Short mmCIF file of C-alpha atoms and ligand atoms in Angstrom, two decimals:
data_model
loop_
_atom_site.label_atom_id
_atom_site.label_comp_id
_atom_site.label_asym_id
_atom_site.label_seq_id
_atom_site.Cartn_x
_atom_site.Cartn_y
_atom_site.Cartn_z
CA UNK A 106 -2.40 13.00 -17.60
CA UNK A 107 -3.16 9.73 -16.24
CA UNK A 108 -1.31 6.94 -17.66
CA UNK A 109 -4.03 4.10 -18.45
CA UNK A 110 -2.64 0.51 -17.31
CA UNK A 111 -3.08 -3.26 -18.36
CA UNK A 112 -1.83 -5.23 -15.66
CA UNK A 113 -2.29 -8.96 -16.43
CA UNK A 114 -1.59 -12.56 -15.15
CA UNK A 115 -1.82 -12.16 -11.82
CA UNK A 116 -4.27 -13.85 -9.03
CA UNK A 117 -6.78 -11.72 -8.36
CA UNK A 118 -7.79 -12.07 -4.65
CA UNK A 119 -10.95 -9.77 -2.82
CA UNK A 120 -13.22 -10.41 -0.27
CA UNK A 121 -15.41 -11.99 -2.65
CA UNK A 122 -13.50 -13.00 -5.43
CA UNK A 123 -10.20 -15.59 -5.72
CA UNK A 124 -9.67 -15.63 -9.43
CA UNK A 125 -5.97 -17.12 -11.54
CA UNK A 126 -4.64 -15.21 -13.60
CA UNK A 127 -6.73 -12.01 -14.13
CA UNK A 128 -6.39 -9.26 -15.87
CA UNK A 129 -7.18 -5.36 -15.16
CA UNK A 130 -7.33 -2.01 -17.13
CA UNK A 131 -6.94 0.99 -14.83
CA UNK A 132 -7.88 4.40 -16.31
CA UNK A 133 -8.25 8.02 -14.90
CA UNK A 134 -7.99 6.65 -11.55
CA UNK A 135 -10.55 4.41 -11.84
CA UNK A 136 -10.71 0.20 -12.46
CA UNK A 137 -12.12 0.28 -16.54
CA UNK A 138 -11.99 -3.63 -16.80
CA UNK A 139 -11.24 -6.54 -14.92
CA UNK A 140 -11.43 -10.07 -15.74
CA UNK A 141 -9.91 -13.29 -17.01
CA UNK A 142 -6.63 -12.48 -18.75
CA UNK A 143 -7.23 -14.99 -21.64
CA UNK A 144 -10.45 -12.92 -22.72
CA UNK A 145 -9.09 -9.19 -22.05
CA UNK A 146 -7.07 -7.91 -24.55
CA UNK A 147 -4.77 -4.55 -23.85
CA UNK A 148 -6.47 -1.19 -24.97
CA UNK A 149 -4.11 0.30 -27.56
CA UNK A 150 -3.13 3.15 -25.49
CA UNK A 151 -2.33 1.15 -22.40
CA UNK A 152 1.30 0.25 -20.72
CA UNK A 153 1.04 -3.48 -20.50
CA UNK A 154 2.70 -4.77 -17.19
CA UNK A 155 3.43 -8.51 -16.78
CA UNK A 156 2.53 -8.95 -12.97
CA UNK A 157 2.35 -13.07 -12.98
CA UNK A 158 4.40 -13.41 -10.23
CA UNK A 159 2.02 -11.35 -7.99
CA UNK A 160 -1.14 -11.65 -6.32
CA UNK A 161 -3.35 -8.60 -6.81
CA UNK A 162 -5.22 -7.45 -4.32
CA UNK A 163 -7.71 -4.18 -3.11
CA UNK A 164 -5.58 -1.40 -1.32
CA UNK A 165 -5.40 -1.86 2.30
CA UNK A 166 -7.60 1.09 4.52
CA UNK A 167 -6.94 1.37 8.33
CA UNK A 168 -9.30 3.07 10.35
CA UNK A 169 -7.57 3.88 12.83
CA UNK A 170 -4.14 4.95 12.87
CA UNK A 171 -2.61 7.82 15.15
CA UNK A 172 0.56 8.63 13.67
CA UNK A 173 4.01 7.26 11.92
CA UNK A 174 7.33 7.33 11.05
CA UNK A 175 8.16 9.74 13.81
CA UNK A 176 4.94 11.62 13.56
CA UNK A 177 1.75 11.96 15.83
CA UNK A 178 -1.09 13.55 14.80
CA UNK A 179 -2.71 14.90 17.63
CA UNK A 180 0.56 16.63 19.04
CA UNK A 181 1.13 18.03 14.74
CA UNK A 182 -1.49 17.31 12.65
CA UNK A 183 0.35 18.91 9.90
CA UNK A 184 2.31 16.14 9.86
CA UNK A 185 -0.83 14.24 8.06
CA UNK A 186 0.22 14.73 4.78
CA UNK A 187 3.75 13.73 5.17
CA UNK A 188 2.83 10.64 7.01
CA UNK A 189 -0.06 9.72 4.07
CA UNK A 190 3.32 9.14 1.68
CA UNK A 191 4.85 6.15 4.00
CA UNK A 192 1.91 4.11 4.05
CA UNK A 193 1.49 2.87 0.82
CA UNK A 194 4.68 0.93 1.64
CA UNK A 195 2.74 -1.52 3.77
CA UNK A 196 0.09 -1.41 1.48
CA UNK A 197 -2.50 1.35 2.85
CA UNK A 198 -3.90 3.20 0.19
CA UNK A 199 -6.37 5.22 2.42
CA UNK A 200 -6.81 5.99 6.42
CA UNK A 201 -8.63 7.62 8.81
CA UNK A 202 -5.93 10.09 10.56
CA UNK A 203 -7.10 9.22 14.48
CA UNK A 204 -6.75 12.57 16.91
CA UNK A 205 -6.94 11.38 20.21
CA UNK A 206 -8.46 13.13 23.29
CA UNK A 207 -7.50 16.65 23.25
CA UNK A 208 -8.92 20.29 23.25
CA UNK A 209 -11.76 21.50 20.68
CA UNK A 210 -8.97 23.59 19.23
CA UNK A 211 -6.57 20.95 18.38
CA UNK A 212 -9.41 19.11 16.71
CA UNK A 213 -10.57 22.29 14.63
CA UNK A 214 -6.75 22.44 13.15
CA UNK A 215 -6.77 18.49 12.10
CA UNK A 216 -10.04 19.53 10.07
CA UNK A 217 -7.66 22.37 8.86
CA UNK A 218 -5.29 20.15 7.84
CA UNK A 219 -7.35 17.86 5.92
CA UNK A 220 -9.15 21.21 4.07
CA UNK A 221 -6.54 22.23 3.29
CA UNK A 222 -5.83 19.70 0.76
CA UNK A 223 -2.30 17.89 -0.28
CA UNK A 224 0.65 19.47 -0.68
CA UNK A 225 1.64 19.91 -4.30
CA UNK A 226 2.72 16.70 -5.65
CA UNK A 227 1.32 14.74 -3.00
CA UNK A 228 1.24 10.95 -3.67
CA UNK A 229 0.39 8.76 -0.84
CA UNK A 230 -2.28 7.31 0.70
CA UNK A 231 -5.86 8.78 1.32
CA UNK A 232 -7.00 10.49 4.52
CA UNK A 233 -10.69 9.66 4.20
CA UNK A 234 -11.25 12.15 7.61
CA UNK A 235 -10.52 12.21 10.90
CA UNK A 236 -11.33 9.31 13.49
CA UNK A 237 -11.98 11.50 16.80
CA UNK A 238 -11.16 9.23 19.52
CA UNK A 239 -12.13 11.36 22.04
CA UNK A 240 -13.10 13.49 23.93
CA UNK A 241 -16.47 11.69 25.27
CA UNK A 242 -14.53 8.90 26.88
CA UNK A 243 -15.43 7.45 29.77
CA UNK A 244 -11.79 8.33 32.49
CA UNK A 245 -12.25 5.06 33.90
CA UNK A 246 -11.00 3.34 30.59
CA UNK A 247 -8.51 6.25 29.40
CA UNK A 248 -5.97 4.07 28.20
CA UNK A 249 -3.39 6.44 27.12
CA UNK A 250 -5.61 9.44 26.94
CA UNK A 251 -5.29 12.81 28.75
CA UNK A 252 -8.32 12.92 31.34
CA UNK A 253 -7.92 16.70 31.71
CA UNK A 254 -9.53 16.88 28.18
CA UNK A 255 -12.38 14.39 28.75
CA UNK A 256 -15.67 15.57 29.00
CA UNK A 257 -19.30 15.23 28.90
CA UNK A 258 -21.26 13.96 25.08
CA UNK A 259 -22.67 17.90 24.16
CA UNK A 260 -24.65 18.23 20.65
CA UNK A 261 -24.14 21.80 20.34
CA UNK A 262 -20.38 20.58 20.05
CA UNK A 263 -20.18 18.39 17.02
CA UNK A 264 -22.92 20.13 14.94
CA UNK A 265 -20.02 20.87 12.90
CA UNK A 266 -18.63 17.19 12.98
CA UNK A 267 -19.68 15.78 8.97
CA UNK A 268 -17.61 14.34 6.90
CA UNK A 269 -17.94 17.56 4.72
CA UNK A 270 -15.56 18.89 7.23
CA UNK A 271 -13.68 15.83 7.36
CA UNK A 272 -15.09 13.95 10.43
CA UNK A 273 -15.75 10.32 9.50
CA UNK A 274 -15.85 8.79 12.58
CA UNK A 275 -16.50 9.39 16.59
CA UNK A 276 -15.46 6.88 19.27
CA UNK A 277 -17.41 7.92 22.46
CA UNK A 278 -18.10 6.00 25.99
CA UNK A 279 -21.91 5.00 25.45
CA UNK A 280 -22.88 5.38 29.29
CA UNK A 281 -21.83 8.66 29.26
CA UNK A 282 -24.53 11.30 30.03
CA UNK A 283 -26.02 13.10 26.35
CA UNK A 284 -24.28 10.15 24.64
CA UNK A 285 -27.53 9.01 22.99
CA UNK A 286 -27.89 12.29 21.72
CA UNK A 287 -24.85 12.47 20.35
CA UNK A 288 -25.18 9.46 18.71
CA UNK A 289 -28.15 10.45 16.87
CA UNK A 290 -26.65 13.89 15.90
CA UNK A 291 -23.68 12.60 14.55
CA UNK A 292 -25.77 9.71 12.80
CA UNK A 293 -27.58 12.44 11.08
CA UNK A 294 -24.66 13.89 9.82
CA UNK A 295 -22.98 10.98 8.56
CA UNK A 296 -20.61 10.53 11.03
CA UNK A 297 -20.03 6.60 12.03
CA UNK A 298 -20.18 6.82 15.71
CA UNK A 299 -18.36 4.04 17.83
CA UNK A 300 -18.59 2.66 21.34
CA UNK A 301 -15.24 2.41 23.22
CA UNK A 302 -12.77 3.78 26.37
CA UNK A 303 -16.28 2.34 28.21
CA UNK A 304 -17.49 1.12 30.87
CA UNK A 305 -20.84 0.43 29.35
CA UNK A 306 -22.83 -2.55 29.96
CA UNK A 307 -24.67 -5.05 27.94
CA UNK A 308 -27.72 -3.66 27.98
CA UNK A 309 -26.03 0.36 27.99
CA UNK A 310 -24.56 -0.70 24.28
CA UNK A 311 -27.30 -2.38 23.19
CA UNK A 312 -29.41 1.47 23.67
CA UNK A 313 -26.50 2.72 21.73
CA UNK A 314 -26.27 0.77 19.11
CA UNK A 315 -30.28 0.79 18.95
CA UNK A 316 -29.41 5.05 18.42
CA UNK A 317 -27.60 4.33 15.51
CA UNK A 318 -23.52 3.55 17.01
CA UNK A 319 -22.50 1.01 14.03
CA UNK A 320 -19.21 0.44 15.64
CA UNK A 321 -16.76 -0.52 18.27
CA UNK A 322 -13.11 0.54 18.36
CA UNK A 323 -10.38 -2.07 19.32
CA UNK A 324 -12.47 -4.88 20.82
CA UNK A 325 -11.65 -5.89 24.30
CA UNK A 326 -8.96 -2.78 24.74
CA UNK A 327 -9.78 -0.17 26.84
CA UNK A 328 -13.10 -1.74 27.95
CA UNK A 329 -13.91 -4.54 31.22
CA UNK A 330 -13.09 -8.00 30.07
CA UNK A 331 -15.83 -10.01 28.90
CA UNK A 332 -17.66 -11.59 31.83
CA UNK A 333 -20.37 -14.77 31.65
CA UNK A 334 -22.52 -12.80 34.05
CA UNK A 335 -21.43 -9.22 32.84
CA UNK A 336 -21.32 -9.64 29.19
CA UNK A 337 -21.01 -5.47 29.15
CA UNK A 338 -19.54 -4.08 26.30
CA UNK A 339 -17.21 -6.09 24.69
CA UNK A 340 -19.89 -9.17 25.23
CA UNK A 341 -22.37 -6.60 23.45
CA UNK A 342 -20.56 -6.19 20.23
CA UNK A 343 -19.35 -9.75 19.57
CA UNK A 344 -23.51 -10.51 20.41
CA UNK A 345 -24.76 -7.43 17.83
CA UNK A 346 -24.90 -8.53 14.34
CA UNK A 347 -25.16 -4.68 12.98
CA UNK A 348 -22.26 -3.92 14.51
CA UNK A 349 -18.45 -4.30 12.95
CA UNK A 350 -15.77 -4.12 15.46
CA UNK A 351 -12.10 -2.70 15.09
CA UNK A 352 -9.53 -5.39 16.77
CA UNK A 353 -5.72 -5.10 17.02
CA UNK A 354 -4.05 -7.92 15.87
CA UNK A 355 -0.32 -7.58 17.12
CA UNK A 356 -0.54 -10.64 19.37
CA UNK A 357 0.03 -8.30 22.59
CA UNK A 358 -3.54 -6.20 22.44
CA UNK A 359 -5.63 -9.19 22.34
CA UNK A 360 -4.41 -13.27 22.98
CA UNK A 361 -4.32 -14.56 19.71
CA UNK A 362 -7.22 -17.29 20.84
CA UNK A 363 -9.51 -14.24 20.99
CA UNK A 364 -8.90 -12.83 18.18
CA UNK A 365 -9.79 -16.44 16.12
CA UNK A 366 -13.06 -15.87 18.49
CA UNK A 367 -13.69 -12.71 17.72
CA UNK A 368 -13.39 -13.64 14.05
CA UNK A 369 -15.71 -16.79 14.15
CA UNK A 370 -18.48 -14.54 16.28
CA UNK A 371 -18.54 -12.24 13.62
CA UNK A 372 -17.24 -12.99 10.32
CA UNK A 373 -14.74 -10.77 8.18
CA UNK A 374 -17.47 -8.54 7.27
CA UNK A 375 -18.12 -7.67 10.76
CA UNK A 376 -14.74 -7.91 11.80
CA UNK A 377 -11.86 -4.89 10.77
CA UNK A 378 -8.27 -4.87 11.81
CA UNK A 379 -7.05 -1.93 12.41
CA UNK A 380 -3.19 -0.83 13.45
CA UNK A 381 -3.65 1.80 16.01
CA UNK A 382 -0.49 2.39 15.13
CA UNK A 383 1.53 5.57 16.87
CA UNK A 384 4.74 7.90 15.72
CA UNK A 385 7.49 4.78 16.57
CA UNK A 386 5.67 2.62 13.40
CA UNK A 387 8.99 2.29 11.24
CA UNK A 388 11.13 3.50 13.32
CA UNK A 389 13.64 2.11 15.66
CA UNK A 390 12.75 1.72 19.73
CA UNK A 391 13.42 4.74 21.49
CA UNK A 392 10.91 7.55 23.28
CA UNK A 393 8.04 8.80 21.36
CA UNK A 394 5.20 10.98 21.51
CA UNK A 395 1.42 9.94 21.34
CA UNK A 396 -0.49 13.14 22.31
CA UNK A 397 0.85 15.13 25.15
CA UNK A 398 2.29 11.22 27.26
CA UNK A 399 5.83 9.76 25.97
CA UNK A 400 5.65 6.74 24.92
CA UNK A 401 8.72 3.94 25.80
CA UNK A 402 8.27 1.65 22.74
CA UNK A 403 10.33 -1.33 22.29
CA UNK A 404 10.61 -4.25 19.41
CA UNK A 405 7.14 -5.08 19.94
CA UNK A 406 5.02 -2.62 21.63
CA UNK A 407 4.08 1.00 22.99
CA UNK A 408 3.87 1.63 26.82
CA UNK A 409 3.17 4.42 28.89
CA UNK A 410 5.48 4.36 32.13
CA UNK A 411 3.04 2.05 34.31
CA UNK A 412 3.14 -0.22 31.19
CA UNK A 413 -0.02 0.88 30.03
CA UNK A 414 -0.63 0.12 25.92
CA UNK A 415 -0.17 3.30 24.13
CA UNK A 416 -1.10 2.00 20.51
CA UNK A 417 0.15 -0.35 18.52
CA UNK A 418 3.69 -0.50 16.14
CA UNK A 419 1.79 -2.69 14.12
CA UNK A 420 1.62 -2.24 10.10
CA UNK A 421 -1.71 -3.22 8.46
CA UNK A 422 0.42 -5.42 5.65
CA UNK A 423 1.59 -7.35 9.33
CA UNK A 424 -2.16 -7.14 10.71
CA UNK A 425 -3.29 -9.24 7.35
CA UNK A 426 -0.80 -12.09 7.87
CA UNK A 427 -0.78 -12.09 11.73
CA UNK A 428 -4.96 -12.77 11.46
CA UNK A 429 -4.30 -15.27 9.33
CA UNK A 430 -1.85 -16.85 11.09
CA UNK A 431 -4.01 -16.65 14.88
CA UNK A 432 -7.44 -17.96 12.77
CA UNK A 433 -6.11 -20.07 9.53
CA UNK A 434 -8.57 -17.89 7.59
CA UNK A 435 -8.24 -17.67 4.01
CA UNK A 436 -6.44 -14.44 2.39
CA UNK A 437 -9.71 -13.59 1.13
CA UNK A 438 -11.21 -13.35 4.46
CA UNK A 439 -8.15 -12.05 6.02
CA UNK A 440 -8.25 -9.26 2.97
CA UNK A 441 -12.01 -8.29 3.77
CA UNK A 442 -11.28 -7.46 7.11
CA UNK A 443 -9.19 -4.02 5.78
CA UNK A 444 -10.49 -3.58 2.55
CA UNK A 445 -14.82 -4.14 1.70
CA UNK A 446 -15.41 -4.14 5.36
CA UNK A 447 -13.97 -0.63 6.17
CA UNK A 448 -15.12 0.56 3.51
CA UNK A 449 -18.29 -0.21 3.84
CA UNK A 450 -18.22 0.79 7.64
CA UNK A 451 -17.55 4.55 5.93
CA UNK A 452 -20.56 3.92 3.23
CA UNK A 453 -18.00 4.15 0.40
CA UNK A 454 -18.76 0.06 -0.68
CA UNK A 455 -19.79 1.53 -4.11
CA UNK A 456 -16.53 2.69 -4.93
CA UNK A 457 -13.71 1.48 -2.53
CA UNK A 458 -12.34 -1.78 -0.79
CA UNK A 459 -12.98 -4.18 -4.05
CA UNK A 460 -11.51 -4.39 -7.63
CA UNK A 461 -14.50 -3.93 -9.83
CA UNK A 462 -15.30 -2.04 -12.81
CA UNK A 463 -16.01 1.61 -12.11
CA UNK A 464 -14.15 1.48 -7.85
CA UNK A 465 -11.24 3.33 -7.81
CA UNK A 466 -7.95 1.90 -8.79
CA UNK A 467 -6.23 1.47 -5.22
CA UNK A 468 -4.47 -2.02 -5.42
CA UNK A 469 -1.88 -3.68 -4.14
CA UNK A 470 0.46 -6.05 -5.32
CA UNK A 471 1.93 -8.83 -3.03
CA UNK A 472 4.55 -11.16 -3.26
CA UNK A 473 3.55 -15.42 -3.31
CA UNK A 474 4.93 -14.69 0.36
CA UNK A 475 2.36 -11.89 1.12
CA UNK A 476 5.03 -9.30 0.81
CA UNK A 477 3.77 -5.70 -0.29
CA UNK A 478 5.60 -5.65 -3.71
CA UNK A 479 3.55 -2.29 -5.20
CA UNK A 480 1.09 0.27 -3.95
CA UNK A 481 -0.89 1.80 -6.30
CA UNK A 482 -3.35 4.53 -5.13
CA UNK A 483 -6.09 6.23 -7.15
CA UNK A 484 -4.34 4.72 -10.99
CA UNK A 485 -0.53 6.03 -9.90
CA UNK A 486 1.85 3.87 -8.15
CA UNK A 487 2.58 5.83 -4.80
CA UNK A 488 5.44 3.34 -3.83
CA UNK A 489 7.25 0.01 -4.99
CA UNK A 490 10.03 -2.61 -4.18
CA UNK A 491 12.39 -1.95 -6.78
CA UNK A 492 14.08 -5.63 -6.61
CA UNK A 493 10.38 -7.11 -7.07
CA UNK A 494 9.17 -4.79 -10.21
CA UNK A 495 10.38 -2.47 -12.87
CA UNK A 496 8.07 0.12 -13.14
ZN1 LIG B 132 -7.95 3.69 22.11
#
């Protein structure tokens, strides 16, 4: 049984709302109510929580996130689940568990994974479906990927790629031969396809995106650098207003100038941060694994041996304040860019990424420093700082 909540007093801050002190009714997992606290009373049967000294804000979703807390998920994707109950910590309340290059098989037992279902008990954050990053990358641009698994776009490959078997979403190299194919297979089945690992140019994207490619993963990583006479890729997708673009904002992916650029070009509704985070994300420096490479990671970042990036140690509650802090956008913008902009990149704007009557009740409460004080995923709190609330 669900308990049914009245959480009241707080501001009450989305991507299109900024509201003092609101109140909320959460029932069955779902938002019943929302408003101004002076005109909501509690329902009878709710538990009334006092949250005045918070802000209230939509559930954080990353889409793109490779592993934590010790865990990768292309080397053991049955480590999904377990890694699902850390994030609510920093505030994610849904992801897209990101396999990187690697053989058909390894891909197959992700799906497994996530068919599987949760583990009895199970309260964390959501696994949406698998980001496949990989393996139609283009080896020039293989960033930390294993080029023994790369390989040509194929349709008769990902006929089985839907969401229905947890696929969400498909980074592949544009330029690629069959990659326009591809694109419009996967498009078909509901997959979000993005371009990335590329070496595509302008007009190369532009044919992709024309096919139906809605995305692009970590802007300005793992693609040429954007050039006045060579706009190629990255130029592309800062030019292309139907496309929304995944950026990394760690301050050692992209120069914080950039990412204020990138932001201006295309507006939080075009623009998503995403962690890219790997297995050393809350854990201390050391060696870890992202797919089959070791991984040196430090206090700041993730390296291969030739000092390559290898993701990101980057939390999405860090991601929020670093992009405000690089642009002076307001929280509200900042907030869009991980919670009604990814969700509407996966088609789910009806019912996730806002606080509205009938979404579900994945919220977050933050401290007047932007601290994650409370998680709470689908109407039950999956994790909270016991010094900041009594639950
Ligand atoms: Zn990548």
């Amino acid at each position: 049984m669900h308990t049914t909540w009245y959480l009241s007093g707080a501001r009450l801050v989305t991507a299109h709302a900024d509201i003092a002190n609101a109140a909320l009714v959460v029932e069955n997992a779902r938002i019943a109510a929302v408003g101004a606290a002076a005109a909501m009373a509690p329902p009878a049967h709710a538990r009334a929580l006092d949250v005045s000294k918070f802000i209230l804000v939509p559930g954080f979703i990353d889409l793109q996130f490779n592993g934590g807390f010790g865990h990768d998920f292309t080397a053991q994707p049955e480590t999904i689940w377990q890694v699902a109950q850390e994030l609510p910590r920093h505030g994610v309340v849904a992801f897209l568990p990101t396999i990187i290059t690697a053989p058909f098989e390894k891909i197959q037992r992700a799906q497994s994974v996530l068919q599987n279902g949760a583990p009895e008990n199970f309260c964390g954050a959501t696994p949406f479906g698998l980001h496949l990053e990989g393996p139609f990358l283009n080896p020039q641009k293989r960033g930390a990927h294993n080029i023994a698994y790369m390989r040509l776009p194929d349709v008769s490959s990902v006929r089985a790629w839907t969401p229905q078997n947890f696929v969400r979403l498909v980074t592949l190299a544009p330029e690629l031969d069959g990659a326009r194919e591809v694109i419009r297979a996967l498009c078909e089945n509901g997959v979000v396809v993005s371009a990335g690992h590329s070496m595509a140019t302008f007009e190369e994207a532009q044919r992709a995106f024309d096919a139906g490619s809605a995305y692009g993963t970590h802007l300005f990583n793992a693609m040429p650098p954007l050039d006045h006479r060579a706009p190629g890729l990255a130029g592309a997708l800062l030019n292309d207003a139907r496309v929304t673009v995944g950026i990394i904002p760690d301050g050692i992916h992209v120069h914080p100038a950039l990412v204020d650029l990138a932001l201006r070009q295309k507006t939080a509704a075009h623009l998503n941060v995403v962690t890219d985070a790997m297995a050393a994300l809350g854990m201390t420096p050391g060696k870890y694994l992202l797919g089959d490479f070791t991984v040196q990671v430090d206090e700041t970042s993730a390296r291969l041996e030739d000092g390559r990036l290898a993701g990101s140690i980057l939390n999405l509650r860090d991601g929020l304040v670093n992009l405000m802090r690089f642009t002076r956008c307001s929280l509200s913008d900042a907030l869009a860019t991980i919670t009604a902009t990814p969700a509407r990149v996966l088609h789910l704007e009806n019912e996730r990424g806002d606080i509205a009557p009938g979404y579900f009740a994945d919220l977050v409460l933050l401290t007047a420093d932007l601290r994650v004080a409370a998680t709470m995923v689908q109407g039950q709190w999956a994790w909270h700082d016991a010094q900041e609330l009594a639950l």
